[in-house]
Coordinates of C-alpha atoms and ligand atoms in Angstrom, one line a residue:
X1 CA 0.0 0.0 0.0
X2 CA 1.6 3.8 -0.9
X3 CA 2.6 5.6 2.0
X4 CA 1.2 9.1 1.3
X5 CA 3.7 12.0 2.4
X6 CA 1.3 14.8 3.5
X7 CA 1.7 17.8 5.2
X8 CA -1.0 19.6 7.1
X9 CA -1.2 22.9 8.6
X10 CA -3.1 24.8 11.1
X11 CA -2.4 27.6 9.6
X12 CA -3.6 27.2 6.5
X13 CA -7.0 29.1 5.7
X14 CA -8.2 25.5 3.7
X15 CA -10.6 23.0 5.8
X16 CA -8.0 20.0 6.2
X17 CA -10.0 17.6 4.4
X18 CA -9.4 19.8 1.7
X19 CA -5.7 20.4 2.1
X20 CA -5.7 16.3 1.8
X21 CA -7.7 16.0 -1.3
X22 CA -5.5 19.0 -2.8
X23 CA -2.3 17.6 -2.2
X24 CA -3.9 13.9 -3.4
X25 CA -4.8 16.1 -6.5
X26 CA -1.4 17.4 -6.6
X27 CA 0.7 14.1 -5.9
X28 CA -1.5 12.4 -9.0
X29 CA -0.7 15.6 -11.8
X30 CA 3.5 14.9 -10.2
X31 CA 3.2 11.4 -11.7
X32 CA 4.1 10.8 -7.3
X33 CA 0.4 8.5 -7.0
X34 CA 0.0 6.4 -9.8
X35 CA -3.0 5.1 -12.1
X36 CA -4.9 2.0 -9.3
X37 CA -2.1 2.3 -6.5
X38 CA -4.2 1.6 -3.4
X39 CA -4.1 4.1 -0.6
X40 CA -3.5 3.7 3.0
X41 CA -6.9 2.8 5.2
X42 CA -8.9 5.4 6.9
X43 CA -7.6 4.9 9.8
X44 CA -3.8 4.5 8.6
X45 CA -4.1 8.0 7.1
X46 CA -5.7 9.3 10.5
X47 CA -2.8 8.2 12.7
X48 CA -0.2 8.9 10.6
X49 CA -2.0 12.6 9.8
X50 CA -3.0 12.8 13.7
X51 CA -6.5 13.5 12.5
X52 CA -9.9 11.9 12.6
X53 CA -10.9 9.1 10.8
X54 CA -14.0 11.2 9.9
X55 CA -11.6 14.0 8.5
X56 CA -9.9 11.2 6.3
X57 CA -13.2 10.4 5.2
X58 CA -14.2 13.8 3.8
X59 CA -10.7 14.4 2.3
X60 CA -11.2 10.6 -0.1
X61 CA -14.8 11.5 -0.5
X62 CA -14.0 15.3 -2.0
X63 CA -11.4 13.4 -3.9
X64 CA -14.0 10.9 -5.5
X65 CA -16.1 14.0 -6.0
X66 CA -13.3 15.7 -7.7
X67 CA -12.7 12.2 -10.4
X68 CA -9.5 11.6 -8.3
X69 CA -9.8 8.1 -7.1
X70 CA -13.1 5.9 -6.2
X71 CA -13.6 3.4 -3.3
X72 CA -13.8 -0.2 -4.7
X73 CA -16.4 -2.1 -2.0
X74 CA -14.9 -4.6 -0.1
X75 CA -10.7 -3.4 -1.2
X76 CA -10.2 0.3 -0.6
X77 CA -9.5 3.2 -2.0
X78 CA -7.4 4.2 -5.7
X79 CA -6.0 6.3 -7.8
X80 CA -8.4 6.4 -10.8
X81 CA -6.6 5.0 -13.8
X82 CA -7.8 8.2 -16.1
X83 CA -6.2 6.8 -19.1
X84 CA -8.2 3.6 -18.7
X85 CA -11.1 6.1 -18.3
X86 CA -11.2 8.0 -21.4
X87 CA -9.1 6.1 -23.9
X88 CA -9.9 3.4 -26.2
X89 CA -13.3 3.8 -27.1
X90 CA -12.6 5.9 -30.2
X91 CA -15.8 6.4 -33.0
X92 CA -13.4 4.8 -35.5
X93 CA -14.9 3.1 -38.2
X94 CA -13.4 -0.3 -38.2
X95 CA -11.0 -1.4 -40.5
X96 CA -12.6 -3.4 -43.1
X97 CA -12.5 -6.8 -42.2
X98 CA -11.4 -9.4 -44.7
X99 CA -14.1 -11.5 -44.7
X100 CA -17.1 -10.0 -41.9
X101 CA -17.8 -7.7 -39.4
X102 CA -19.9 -8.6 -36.5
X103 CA -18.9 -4.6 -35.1
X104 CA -21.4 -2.2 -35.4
X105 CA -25.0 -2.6 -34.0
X106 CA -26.4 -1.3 -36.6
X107 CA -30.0 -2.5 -38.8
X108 CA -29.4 -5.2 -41.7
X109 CA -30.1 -3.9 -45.2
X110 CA -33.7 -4.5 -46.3
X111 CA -34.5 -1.9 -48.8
X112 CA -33.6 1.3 -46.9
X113 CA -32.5 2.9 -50.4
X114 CA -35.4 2.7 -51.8
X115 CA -37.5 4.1 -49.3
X116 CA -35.2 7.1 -48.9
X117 CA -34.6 7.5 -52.5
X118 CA -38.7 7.8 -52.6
X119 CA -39.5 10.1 -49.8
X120 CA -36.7 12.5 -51.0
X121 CA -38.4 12.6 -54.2
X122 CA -41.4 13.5 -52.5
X123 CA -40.3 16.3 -50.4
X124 CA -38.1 18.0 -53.3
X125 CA -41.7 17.7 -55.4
X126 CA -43.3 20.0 -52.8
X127 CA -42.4 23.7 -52.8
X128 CA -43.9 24.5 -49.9
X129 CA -41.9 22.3 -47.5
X130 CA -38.8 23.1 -49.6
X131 CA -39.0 26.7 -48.4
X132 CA -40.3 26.2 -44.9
X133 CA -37.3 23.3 -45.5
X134 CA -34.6 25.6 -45.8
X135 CA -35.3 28.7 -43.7
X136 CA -34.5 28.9 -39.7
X137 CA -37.0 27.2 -37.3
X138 CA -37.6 26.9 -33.8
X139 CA -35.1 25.1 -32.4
X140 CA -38.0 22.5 -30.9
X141 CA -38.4 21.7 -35.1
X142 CA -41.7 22.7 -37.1
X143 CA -44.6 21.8 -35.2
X144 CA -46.8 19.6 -37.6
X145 CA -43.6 17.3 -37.8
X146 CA -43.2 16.9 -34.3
X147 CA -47.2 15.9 -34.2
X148 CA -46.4 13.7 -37.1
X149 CA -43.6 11.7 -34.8
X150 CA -45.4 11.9 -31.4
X151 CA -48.3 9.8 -33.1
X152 CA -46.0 7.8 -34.8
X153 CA -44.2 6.8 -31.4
X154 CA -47.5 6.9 -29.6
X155 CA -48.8 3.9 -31.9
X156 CA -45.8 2.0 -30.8
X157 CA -46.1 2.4 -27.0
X158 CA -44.6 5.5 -26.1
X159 CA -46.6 7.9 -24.2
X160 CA -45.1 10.9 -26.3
X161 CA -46.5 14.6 -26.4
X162 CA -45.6 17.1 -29.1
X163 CA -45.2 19.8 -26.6
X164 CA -42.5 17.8 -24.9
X165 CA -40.6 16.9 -28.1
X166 CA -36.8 17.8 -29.3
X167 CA -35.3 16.7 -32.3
X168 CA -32.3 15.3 -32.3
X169 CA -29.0 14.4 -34.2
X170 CA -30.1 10.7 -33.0
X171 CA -29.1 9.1 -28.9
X172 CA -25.7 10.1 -28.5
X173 CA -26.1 13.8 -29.2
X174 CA -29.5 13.7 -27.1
X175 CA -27.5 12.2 -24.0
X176 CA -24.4 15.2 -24.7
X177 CA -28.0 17.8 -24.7
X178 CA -28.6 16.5 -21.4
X179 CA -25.7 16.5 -20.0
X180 CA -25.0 19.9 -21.5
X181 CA -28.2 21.4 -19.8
X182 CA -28.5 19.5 -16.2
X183 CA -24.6 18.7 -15.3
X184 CA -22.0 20.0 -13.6
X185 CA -17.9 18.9 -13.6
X186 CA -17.5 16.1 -10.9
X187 CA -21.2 15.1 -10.6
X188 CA -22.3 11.6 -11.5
X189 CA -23.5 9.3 -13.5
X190 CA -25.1 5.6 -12.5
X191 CA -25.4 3.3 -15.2
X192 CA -25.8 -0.8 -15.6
X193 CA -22.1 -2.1 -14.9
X194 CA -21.7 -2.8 -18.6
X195 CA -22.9 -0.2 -20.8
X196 CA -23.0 1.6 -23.7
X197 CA -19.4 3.0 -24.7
X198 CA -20.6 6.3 -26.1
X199 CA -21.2 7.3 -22.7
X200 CA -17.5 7.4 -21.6
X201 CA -16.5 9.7 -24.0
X202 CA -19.4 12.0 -23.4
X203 CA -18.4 11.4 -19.4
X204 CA -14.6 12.3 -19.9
X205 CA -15.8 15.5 -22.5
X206 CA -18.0 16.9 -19.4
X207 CA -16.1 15.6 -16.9
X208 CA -18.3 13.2 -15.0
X209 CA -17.7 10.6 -12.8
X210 CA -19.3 7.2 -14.4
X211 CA -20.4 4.3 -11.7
X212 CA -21.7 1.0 -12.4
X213 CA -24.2 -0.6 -10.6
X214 CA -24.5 -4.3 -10.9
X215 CA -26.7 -5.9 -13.1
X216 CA -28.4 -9.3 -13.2
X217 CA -30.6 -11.5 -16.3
X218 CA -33.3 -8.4 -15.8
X219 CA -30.8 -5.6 -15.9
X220 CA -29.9 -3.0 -12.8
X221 CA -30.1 -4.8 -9.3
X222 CA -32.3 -2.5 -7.6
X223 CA -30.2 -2.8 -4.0
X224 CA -27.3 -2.1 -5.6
X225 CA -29.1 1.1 -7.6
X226 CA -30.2 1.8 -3.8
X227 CA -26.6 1.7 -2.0
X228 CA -25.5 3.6 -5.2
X229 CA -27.9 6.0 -4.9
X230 CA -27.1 6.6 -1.1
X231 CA -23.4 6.5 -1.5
X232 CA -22.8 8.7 -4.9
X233 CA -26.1 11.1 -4.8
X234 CA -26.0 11.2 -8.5
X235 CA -27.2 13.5 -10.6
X236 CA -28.6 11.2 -13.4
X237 CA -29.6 7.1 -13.6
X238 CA -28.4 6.2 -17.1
X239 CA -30.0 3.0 -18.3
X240 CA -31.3 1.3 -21.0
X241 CA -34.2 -0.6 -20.0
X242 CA -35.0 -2.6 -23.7
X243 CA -32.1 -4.4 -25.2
X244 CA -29.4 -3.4 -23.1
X245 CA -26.2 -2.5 -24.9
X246 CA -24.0 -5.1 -24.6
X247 CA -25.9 -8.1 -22.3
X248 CA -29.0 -7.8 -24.4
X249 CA -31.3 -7.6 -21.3
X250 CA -34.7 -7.0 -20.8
X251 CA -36.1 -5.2 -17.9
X252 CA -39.4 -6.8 -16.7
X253 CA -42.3 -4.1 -16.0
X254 CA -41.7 -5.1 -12.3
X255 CA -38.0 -4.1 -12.7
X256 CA -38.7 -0.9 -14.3
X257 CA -41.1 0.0 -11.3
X258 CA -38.8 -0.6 -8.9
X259 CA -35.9 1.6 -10.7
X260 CA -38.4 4.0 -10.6
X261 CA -39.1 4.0 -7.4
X262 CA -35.8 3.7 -6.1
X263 CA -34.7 7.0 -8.1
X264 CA -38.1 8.7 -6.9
X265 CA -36.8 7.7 -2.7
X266 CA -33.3 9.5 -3.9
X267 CA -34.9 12.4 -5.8
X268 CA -32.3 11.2 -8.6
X269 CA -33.3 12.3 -12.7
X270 CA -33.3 8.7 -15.7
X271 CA -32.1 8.6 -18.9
X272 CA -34.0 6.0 -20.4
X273 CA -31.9 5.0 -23.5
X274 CA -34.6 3.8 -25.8
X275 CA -32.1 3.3 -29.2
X276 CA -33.3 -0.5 -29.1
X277 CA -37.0 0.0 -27.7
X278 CA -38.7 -0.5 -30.9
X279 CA -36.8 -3.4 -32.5
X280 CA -38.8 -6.4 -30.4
X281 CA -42.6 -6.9 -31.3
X282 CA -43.6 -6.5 -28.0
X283 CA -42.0 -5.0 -24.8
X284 CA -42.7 -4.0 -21.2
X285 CA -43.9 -0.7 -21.5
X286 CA -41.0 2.5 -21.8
X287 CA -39.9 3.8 -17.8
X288 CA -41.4 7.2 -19.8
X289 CA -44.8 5.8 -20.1
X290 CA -44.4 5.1 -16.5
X291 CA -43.1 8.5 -15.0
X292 CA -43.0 11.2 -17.2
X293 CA -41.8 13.6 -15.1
X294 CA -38.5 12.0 -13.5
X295 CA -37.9 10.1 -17.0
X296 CA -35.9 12.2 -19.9
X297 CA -36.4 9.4 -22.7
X298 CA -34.0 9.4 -25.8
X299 CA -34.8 7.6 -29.0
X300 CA -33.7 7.5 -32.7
X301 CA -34.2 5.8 -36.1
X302 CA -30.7 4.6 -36.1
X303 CA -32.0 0.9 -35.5
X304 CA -35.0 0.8 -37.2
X305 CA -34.2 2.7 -40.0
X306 CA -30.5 3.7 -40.6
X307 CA -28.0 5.7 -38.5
X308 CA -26.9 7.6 -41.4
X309 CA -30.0 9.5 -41.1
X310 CA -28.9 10.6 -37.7
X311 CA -32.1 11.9 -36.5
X312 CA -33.3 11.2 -32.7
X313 CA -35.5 12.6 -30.3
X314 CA -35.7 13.7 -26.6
X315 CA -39.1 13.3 -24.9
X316 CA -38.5 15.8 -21.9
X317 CA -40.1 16.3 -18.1
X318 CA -41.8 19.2 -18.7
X319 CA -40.0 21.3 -15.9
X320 CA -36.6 20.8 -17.9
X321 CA -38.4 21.0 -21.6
X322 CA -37.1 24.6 -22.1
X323 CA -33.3 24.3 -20.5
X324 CA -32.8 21.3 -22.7
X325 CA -34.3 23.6 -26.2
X326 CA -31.7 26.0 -25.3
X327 CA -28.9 23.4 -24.9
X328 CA -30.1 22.3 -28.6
X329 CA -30.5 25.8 -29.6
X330 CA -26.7 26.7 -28.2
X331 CA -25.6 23.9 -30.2
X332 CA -26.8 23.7 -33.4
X333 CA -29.9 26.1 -33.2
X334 CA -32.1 23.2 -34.6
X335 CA -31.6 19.7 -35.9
X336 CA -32.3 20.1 -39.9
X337 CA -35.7 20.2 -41.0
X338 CA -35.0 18.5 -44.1
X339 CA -33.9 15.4 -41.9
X340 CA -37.4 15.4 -40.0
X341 CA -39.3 16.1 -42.9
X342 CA -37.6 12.7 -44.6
X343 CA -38.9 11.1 -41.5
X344 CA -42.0 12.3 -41.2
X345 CA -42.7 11.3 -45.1
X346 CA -41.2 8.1 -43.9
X347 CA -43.8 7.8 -41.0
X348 CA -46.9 9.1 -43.0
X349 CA -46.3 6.9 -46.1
X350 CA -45.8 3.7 -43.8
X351 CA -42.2 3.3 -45.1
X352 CA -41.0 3.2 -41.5
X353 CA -42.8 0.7 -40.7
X354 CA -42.4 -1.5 -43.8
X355 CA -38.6 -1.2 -42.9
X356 CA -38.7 -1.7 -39.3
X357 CA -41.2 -5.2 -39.9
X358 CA -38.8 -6.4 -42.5
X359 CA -35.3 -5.9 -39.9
X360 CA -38.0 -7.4 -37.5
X361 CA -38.0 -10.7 -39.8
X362 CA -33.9 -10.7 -40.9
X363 CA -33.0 -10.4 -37.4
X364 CA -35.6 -13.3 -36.5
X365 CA -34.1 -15.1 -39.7
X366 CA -30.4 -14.4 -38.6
X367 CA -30.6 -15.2 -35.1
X368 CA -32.2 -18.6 -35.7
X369 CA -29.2 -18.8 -38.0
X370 CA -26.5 -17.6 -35.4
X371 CA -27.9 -19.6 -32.7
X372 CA -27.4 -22.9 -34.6
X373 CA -24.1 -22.2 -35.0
X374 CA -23.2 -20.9 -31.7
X375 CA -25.9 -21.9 -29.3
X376 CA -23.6 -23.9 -26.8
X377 CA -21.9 -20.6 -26.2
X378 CA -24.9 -18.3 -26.3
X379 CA -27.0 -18.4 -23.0
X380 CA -29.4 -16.5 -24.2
X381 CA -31.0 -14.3 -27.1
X382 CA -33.7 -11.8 -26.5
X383 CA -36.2 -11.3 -29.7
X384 CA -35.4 -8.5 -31.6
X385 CA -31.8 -7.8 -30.4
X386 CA -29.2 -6.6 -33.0
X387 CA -27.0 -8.7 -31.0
X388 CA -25.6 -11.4 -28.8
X389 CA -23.4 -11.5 -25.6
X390 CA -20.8 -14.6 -26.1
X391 CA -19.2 -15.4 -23.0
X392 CA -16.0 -16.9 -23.5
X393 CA -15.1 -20.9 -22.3
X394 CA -12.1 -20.3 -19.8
X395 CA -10.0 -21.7 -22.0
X396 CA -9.6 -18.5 -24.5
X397 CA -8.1 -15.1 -23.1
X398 CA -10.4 -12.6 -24.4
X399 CA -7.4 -10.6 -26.2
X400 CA -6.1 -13.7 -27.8
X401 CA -9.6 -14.7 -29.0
X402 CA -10.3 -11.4 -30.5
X403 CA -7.1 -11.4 -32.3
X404 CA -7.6 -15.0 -33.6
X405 CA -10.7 -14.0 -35.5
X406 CA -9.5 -10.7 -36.8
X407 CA -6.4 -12.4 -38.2
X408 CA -9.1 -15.0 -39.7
X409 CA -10.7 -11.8 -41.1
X410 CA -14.0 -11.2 -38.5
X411 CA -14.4 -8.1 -36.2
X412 CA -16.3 -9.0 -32.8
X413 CA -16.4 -6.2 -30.2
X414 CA -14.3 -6.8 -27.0
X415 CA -16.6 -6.7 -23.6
X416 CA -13.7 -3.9 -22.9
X417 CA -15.3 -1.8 -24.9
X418 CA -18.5 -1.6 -22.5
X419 CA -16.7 -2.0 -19.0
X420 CA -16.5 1.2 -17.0
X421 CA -13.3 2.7 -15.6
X422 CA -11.7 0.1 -13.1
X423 CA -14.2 -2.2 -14.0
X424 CA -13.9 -6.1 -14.2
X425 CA -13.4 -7.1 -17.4
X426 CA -15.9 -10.1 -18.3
X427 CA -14.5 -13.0 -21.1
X428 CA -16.9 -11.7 -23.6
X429 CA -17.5 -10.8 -26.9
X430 CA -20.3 -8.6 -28.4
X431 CA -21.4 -10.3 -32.3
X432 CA -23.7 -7.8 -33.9
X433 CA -25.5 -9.8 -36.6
X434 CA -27.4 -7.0 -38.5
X435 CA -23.8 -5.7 -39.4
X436 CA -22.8 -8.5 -42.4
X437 CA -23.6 -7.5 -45.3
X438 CA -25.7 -10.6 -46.2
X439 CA -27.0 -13.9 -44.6
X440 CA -24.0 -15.9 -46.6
X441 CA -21.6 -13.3 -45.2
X442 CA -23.0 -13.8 -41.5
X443 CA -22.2 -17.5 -42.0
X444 CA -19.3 -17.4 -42.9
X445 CA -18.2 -15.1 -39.6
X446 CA -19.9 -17.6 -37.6
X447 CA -18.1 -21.2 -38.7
X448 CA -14.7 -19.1 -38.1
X449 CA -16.2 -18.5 -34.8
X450 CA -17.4 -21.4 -34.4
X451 CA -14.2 -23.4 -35.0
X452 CA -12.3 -21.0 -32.9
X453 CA -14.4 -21.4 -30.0
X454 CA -13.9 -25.7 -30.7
X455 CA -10.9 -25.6 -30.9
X456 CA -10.3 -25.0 -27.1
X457 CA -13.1 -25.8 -25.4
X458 CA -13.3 -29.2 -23.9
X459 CA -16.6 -29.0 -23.8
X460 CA -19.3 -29.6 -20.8
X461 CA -21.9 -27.4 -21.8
X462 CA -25.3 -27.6 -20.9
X463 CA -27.2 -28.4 -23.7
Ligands
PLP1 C1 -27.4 2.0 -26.4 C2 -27.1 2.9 -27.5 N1 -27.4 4.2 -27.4 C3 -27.1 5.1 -28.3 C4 -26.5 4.7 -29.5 C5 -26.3 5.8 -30.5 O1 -27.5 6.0 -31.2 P1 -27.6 7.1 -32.3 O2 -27.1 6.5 -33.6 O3 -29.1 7.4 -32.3 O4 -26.8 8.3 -31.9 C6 -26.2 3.4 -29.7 C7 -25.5 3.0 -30.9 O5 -25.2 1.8 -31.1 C8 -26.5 2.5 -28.7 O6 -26.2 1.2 -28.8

């Protein structure tokens, strides 16, 4: 354990606990404390500092406030390892893989091109919304398209208003609108113990402290969202209640009510991530539907359209409604109003749902297929997911398995990508099966998996 040289003085117009955590802060930018070192106890600090443990207890907690280091229950307190924090999740587009890549979660191709090709001939036919098209709008978007989308989303499920309604570059620049208009540097943010990577570079840009809670078949563990709630006071629960990003999990409507409730006892604000919410045919109901008020909900038509699109939406408490159109507004003024007019012609000629029933039946085709391949190694698959969690036999190191089928031409996503700063790493691999080009390609990525997983396991699966 490091043995912290500290000086404290009486004299100094600083509370202690802050002259500790300032000198912690100061000892980490010297290279002195390094990236996980453990630090002494409590009480260790105390006697050597001739304090009390309470002091101690403030100075680690201002420094976890401050991003500095984070108690691990159960082994102490360390350094946060900052490069672990913010590094290798990078929006790089993967290199082209050889023969398939199982990399992006992203919707399979079932005649998205001609769908587009059709509604932009529509629009650029209609003079009218070509002016109204191309001049500024509220940054909120034109008002008979956001009517046009809160029907659409209100006829699958979601208990969406107009008057609540931002458009959006899609998810990830809804959750930076958020965090732009509601955070602070230092404050958290809970999510599931594996999650979605965007979030860590979002984190890092606004300097917030990310915390997992764990996270079972049913997603978040509601004692541990409790004790995390208690111990952290966060600012925001971040969560993705259908289809979570990477373990494929579905909340059950009894999970979602207890989240709730949980974030209600510690007054604490959710981001329900609902990228995936539309892909199944049926699904407990949105957390929005269920609280409106305590529930910013975030969706897009990357999934069941085409992230290329890159439009989204935020449905918004209506006490934050108006901070959150000025975030937009400082950012962009609006999203385009050509992109949600595509959408809306999308919508009201029932493209949108053309395309979303036909991913619908690929992914049901493909997953059939990937599960014969794979199934020994596949626990589970939840209907409608883009993807499945593939925990590795102990015989493979997750590095050398990912390498393997790279060299053998096929991209899989390492469970590093979704672990949080000084989080466990779990053996497993993400396969996103809307991402081959075709079926035949799929197949082919899934026998080189397949015979890489064979060739080390020894085999005493349930089956
Ligand atoms: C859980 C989750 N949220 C958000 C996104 C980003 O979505 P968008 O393309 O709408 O920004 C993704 C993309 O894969 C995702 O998996």
């Amino acid at each position: 354990m490091t043995i912290l040289e500290m000086k404290i003085s009486k004299n100094d117009s600083r509370a202690i606990y802050k002259q500790i955590a300032d000198q912690l802060s100061a000892q980490i930018d010297d290279g002195l404390l390094k990236p996980n070192e453990k630090l002494p106890t409590h009480r260790a600090l105390a006697d050597q500092l001739k304090v009390t443990v309470g002091t101690i207890t403030r100075a680690y907690a201002e420094a976890e406030h401050r991003g500095l280091v984070e108690a691990r229950v159960g082994a102490g307190t360390y350094i946060v390892d900052k490069k672990k924090e913010y590094w290798e999740f990078q929006y790089s587009i993967d290199e082209q893989p050889k023969l398939c890549s199982f990399g992006y979660n992203m919707p399979p191709s079932v005649g998205q091109n001609d769908k587009i090709k059709k509604a932009m001939q529509v629009l650029s036919e209609s003079s009218l919304s070509l002016n109204e098209f191309l001049a500024y709008q509220q940054p909120e978007g034109i008002e008979s398209h956001r009517k046009i989308f809160a029907q659409w989303l209100q006829k699958h499920g979601r208990n969406i208003d107009k008057d609540r309604l931002l458009f959006t570059s899609g998810v990830q620049h809804g959750i930076q609108m958020v965090f732009d208009a509601f955070t602070n540097v230092g404050d958290t943010i809970l999510t599931e113990k594996l999650t979605y990577p965007g979030l860590f570079s979002l984190s890092r840009h606004k300097k917030l402290n990310l915390r997992g809670v764990e996270i079972d078949e049913d997603g978040i563990i509601p004692e541990s969202l409790d004790a995390a709630c208690q111990h952290y006071q966060p600012r925001f629960l971040y969560v993705m209640p259908t289809l979570q990003n990477p373990t494929t999990s579905v909340m059950s409507e009894l999970r979602r009510k207890e989240v709730i409730s949980i974030c209600e006892k510690h007054n604490v604000l959710i981001i329900e991530d609902d990228v995936n919410g539309l892909l199944p045919d049926h699904s407990p109901q949105p957390l929005v539907n269920l609280d409106s008020e305590r529930v910013i909900h975030l969706g897009s038509f990357s999934k069941c359209f085409a992230p290329g699109l890159r439009v989204g939406y935020i449905q918004s408490p209506k006490a934050l409604y108006s901070r959150l159109k000025m975030a937009l507004k400082d950012h962009s003024w609006m999203l385009s109003p050509l992109l949600s007019g595509l959408i809306c012609e999308l919508m009201c000629s029932k493209s949108l749902d053309h395309i979303l029933g036909k991913i619908r039946c690929e992914i049901t085709q493909r997953s059939q297929m990937a599960l014969n391949v794979l199934r020994p190694f596949i626990p589970k698959y939840q209907e409608g997911g883009f993807h499945l969690w593939l925990a590795l036999p102990d015989t493979w190191r997750l590095s050398d398995f990912i390498n393997e089928a790279k060299q053998r031409g096929v991209i899989v996503k390492s469970a590093e990508n979704f672990t949080l700063p000084a989080g466990k790493v779990t053996p497993a691999v993400r396969i996103s099966i809307g991402c081959p080009r075709n079926r035949e390609q799929m197949m082919r990525g899934l026998s080189i998996l397949k015979g890489l997983l064979e060739s080390k396991t020894t085999c005493d699966f349930d089956l």
